[in-house]
């Protein structure tokens, strides 16, 4: 009711003031989430794998494991994605299509992009190896609302790229040219490279400019982590840590000069990636919404019969956010964690 809404709004205003005066920055951020939650605004990210399959067998990926590949292969029907959209998309700030699989294998990819825009999701991103994304297909995707193309890359020379990304062909230069063409009609469109660093491709980071020229908007650097059984087994980050100042620091500075956003972990975060236990982060559990043919956001959430709001009310999400601020003092958040902590450089 209007009365309850006004009471809740003033409670949030009072609580925000209290936090700003008496509480920490992290608690202030939590109360910010509470305010957004109560006022019905967008604050979740939907990370959608519409199909669990891949045309590559990248050596660092679990799709290089034949047993995992066969067990995971499955697809969401477009009608199921429509139902998921009706439950969640109206609260999404971002829709990322493609997380741990290859989304261009889904026959309704363009319809999924358009669906995100139908629900006014502010930012729709596609993460792909790009080998099935033709020039015309990309143009149609951008016309239907694609804001960002993220290309996965495990090397900037043909030899390294095609060795680590089995079945693939180095198509980054073509993607850069296509970005230029699409940018003319759609200035908001961005190209991102998601580069997974290991001991075999670290030195090639210096050559990224020869591959993409000046057409890159965002460079995301991800030190290798073990995310399942894979053919590649060298997960030692010691050399990446040792070479951080020699390779990553100059690269970050070059990106800054070229007005390229560089998303990179701080040096101190690299060594601890495989040491710390995963944090129990209730904020992440609420805001990070992973969807695939096998799961949808929370274990108990049924997108066929529930919405974000009905689930949140039934599971007292607002109360849990309040408890994080006013409850017993939580364990101090570590500066570095096993989860990847990116900083914008």
PDB file of N, CA and C in Angstrom, residues 86-121:
ATOM      1  N   UNK A  86      10.486 -12.924 -17.763  1.00  0.00           N
ATOM      2  CA  UNK A  86       9.344 -12.369 -17.061  1.00  0.00           C
ATOM      3  C   UNK A  86       9.526 -12.342 -15.554  1.00  0.00           C
ATOM      4  N   UNK A  87      10.337 -13.269 -15.040  1.00  0.00           N
ATOM      5  CA  UNK A  87      10.568 -13.347 -13.601  1.00  0.00           C
ATOM      6  C   UNK A  87      11.697 -12.436 -13.121  1.00  0.00           C
ATOM      7  N   UNK A  88      12.708 -12.207 -13.989  1.00  0.00           N
ATOM      8  CA  UNK A  88      13.938 -11.576 -13.503  1.00  0.00           C
ATOM      9  C   UNK A  88      14.397 -10.334 -14.260  1.00  0.00           C
ATOM     10  N   UNK A  89      14.138 -10.255 -15.551  1.00  0.00           N
ATOM     11  CA  UNK A  89      14.786  -9.220 -16.363  1.00  0.00           C
ATOM     12  C   UNK A  89      14.402  -7.801 -15.943  1.00  0.00           C
ATOM     13  N   UNK A  90      13.216  -7.628 -15.385  1.00  0.00           N
ATOM     14  CA  UNK A  90      12.789  -6.281 -14.994  1.00  0.00           C
ATOM     15  C   UNK A  90      13.590  -5.738 -13.824  1.00  0.00           C
ATOM     16  N   UNK A  91      14.388  -6.596 -13.152  1.00  0.00           N
ATOM     17  CA  UNK A  91      15.247  -6.142 -12.055  1.00  0.00           C
ATOM     18  C   UNK A  91      16.722  -6.177 -12.441  1.00  0.00           C
ATOM     19  N   UNK A  92      17.017  -6.419 -13.719  1.00  0.00           N
ATOM     20  CA  UNK A  92      18.398  -6.587 -14.155  1.00  0.00           C
ATOM     21  C   UNK A  92      19.002  -5.280 -14.658  1.00  0.00           C
ATOM     22  N   UNK A  93      20.201  -4.984 -14.176  1.00  0.00           N
ATOM     23  CA  UNK A  93      21.007  -3.894 -14.719  1.00  0.00           C
ATOM     24  C   UNK A  93      21.790  -4.356 -15.937  1.00  0.00           C
ATOM     25  N   UNK A  94      22.134  -5.640 -15.944  1.00  0.00           N
ATOM     26  CA  UNK A  94      22.937  -6.186 -17.041  1.00  0.00           C
ATOM     27  C   UNK A  94      22.463  -7.587 -17.366  1.00  0.00           C
ATOM     28  N   UNK A  95      22.432  -7.895 -18.657  1.00  0.00           N
ATOM     29  CA  UNK A  95      22.205  -9.258 -19.131  1.00  0.00           C
ATOM     30  C   UNK A  95      23.450  -9.685 -19.877  1.00  0.00           C
ATOM     31  N   UNK A  96      24.154 -10.655 -19.322  1.00  0.00           N
ATOM     32  CA  UNK A  96      25.321 -11.212 -20.010  1.00  0.00           C
ATOM     33  C   UNK A  96      24.942 -12.573 -20.573  1.00  0.00           C
ATOM     34  N   UNK A  97      25.029 -12.698 -21.874  1.00  0.00           N
ATOM     35  CA  UNK A  97      24.692 -13.951 -22.560  1.00  0.00           C
ATOM     36  C   UNK A  97      26.000 -14.654 -22.894  1.00  0.00           C
ATOM     37  N   UNK A  98      26.207 -15.805 -22.276  1.00  0.00           N
ATOM     38  CA  UNK A  98      27.459 -16.531 -22.431  1.00  0.00           C
ATOM     39  C   UNK A  98      28.332 -16.350 -21.215  1.00  0.00           C
ATOM     40  N   UNK A  99      28.523 -17.428 -20.447  1.00  0.00           N
ATOM     41  CA  UNK A  99      29.350 -17.365 -19.230  1.00  0.00           C
ATOM     42  C   UNK A  99      30.365 -18.509 -19.228  1.00  0.00           C
ATOM     43  N   UNK A 100      29.859 -19.744 -19.239  1.00  0.00           N
ATOM     44  CA  UNK A 100      30.747 -20.897 -19.213  1.00  0.00           C
ATOM     45  C   UNK A 100      30.551 -21.804 -20.405  1.00  0.00           C
ATOM     46  N   UNK A 101      29.919 -21.299 -21.468  1.00  0.00           N
ATOM     47  CA  UNK A 101      29.658 -22.099 -22.669  1.00  0.00           C
ATOM     48  C   UNK A 101      29.574 -21.153 -23.864  1.00  0.00           C
ATOM     49  N   UNK A 102      29.210 -21.683 -25.035  1.00  0.00           N
ATOM     50  CA  UNK A 102      29.220 -20.891 -26.269  1.00  0.00           C
ATOM     51  C   UNK A 102      27.794 -20.545 -26.707  1.00  0.00           C
ATOM     52  N   UNK A 103      27.360 -19.296 -26.499  1.00  0.00           N
ATOM     53  CA  UNK A 103      25.963 -18.920 -26.752  1.00  0.00           C
ATOM     54  C   UNK A 103      25.590 -18.858 -28.230  1.00  0.00           C
ATOM     55  N   UNK A 104      26.565 -18.719 -29.125  1.00  0.00           N
ATOM     56  CA  UNK A 104      26.214 -18.642 -30.552  1.00  0.00           C
ATOM     57  C   UNK A 104      25.712 -19.970 -31.093  1.00  0.00           C
ATOM     58  N   UNK A 105      25.779 -21.034 -30.282  1.00  0.00           N
ATOM     59  CA  UNK A 105      25.208 -22.317 -30.684  1.00  0.00           C
ATOM     60  C   UNK A 105      23.686 -22.338 -30.520  1.00  0.00           C
ATOM     61  N   UNK A 106      23.134 -21.342 -29.826  1.00  0.00           N
ATOM     62  CA  UNK A 106      21.680 -21.294 -29.633  1.00  0.00           C
ATOM     63  C   UNK A 106      21.031 -20.638 -30.845  1.00  0.00           C
ATOM     64  N   UNK A 107      20.054 -21.285 -31.408  1.00  0.00           N
ATOM     65  CA  UNK A 107      19.439 -20.812 -32.654  1.00  0.00           C
ATOM     66  C   UNK A 107      18.660 -19.514 -32.474  1.00  0.00           C
ATOM     67  N   UNK A 108      18.274 -19.188 -31.257  1.00  0.00           N
ATOM     68  CA  UNK A 108      17.470 -17.987 -31.011  1.00  0.00           C
ATOM     69  C   UNK A 108      18.276 -16.890 -30.339  1.00  0.00           C
ATOM     70  N   UNK A 109      19.567 -16.839 -30.595  1.00  0.00           N
ATOM     71  CA  UNK A 109      20.428 -15.880 -29.912  1.00  0.00           C
ATOM     72  C   UNK A 109      19.950 -14.438 -30.106  1.00  0.00           C
ATOM     73  N   UNK A 110      19.643 -14.058 -31.331  1.00  0.00           N
ATOM     74  CA  UNK A 110      19.214 -12.676 -31.595  1.00  0.00           C
ATOM     75  C   UNK A 110      17.905 -12.374 -30.876  1.00  0.00           C
ATOM     76  N   UNK A 111      17.004 -13.345 -30.821  1.00  0.00           N
ATOM     77  CA  UNK A 111      15.738 -13.145 -30.109  1.00  0.00           C
ATOM     78  C   UNK A 111      15.981 -12.944 -28.610  1.00  0.00           C
ATOM     79  N   UNK A 112      17.003 -13.604 -28.058  1.00  0.00           N
ATOM     80  CA  UNK A 112      17.322 -13.441 -26.642  1.00  0.00           C
ATOM     81  C   UNK A 112      17.848 -12.028 -26.382  1.00  0.00           C
ATOM     82  N   UNK A 113      18.708 -11.542 -27.287  1.00  0.00           N
ATOM     83  CA  UNK A 113      19.216 -10.171 -27.167  1.00  0.00           C
ATOM     84  C   UNK A 113      18.057  -9.176 -27.214  1.00  0.00           C
ATOM     85  N   UNK A 114      17.169  -9.362 -28.195  1.00  0.00           N
ATOM     86  CA  UNK A 114      16.017  -8.467 -28.340  1.00  0.00           C
ATOM     87  C   UNK A 114      15.103  -8.556 -27.114  1.00  0.00           C
ATOM     88  N   UNK A 115      15.006  -9.741 -26.521  1.00  0.00           N
ATOM     89  CA  UNK A 115      14.177  -9.926 -25.327  1.00  0.00           C
ATOM     90  C   UNK A 115      14.710  -9.084 -24.172  1.00  0.00           C
ATOM     91  N   UNK A 116      16.034  -9.047 -24.030  1.00  0.00           N
ATOM     92  CA  UNK A 116      16.627  -8.210 -22.997  1.00  0.00           C
ATOM     93  C   UNK A 116      16.238  -6.760 -23.172  1.00  0.00           C
ATOM     94  N   UNK A 117      16.265  -6.271 -24.408  1.00  0.00           N
ATOM     95  CA  UNK A 117      15.915  -4.882 -24.664  1.00  0.00           C
ATOM     96  C   UNK A 117      14.411  -4.636 -24.516  1.00  0.00           C
ATOM     97  N   UNK A 118      13.603  -5.672 -24.782  1.00  0.00           N
ATOM     98  CA  UNK A 118      12.161  -5.531 -24.577  1.00  0.00           C
ATOM     99  C   UNK A 118      11.863  -5.246 -23.103  1.00  0.00           C
ATOM    100  N   UNK A 119      12.684  -5.816 -22.213  1.00  0.00           N
ATOM    101  CA  UNK A 119      12.531  -5.563 -20.783  1.00  0.00           C
ATOM    102  C   UNK A 119      13.387  -4.390 -20.319  1.00  0.00           C
ATOM    103  N   UNK A 120      13.911  -3.627 -21.272  1.00  0.00           N
ATOM    104  CA  UNK A 120      14.669  -2.406 -20.977  1.00  0.00           C
ATOM    105  C   UNK A 120      15.904  -2.652 -20.113  1.00  0.00           C
ATOM    106  N   UNK A 121      16.522  -3.826 -20.259  1.00  0.00           N
ATOM    107  CA  UNK A 121      17.784  -4.064 -19.568  1.00  0.00           C
ATOM    108  C   UNK A 121      18.805  -3.069 -20.116  1.00  0.00           C
TER     109      UNK A 121
END
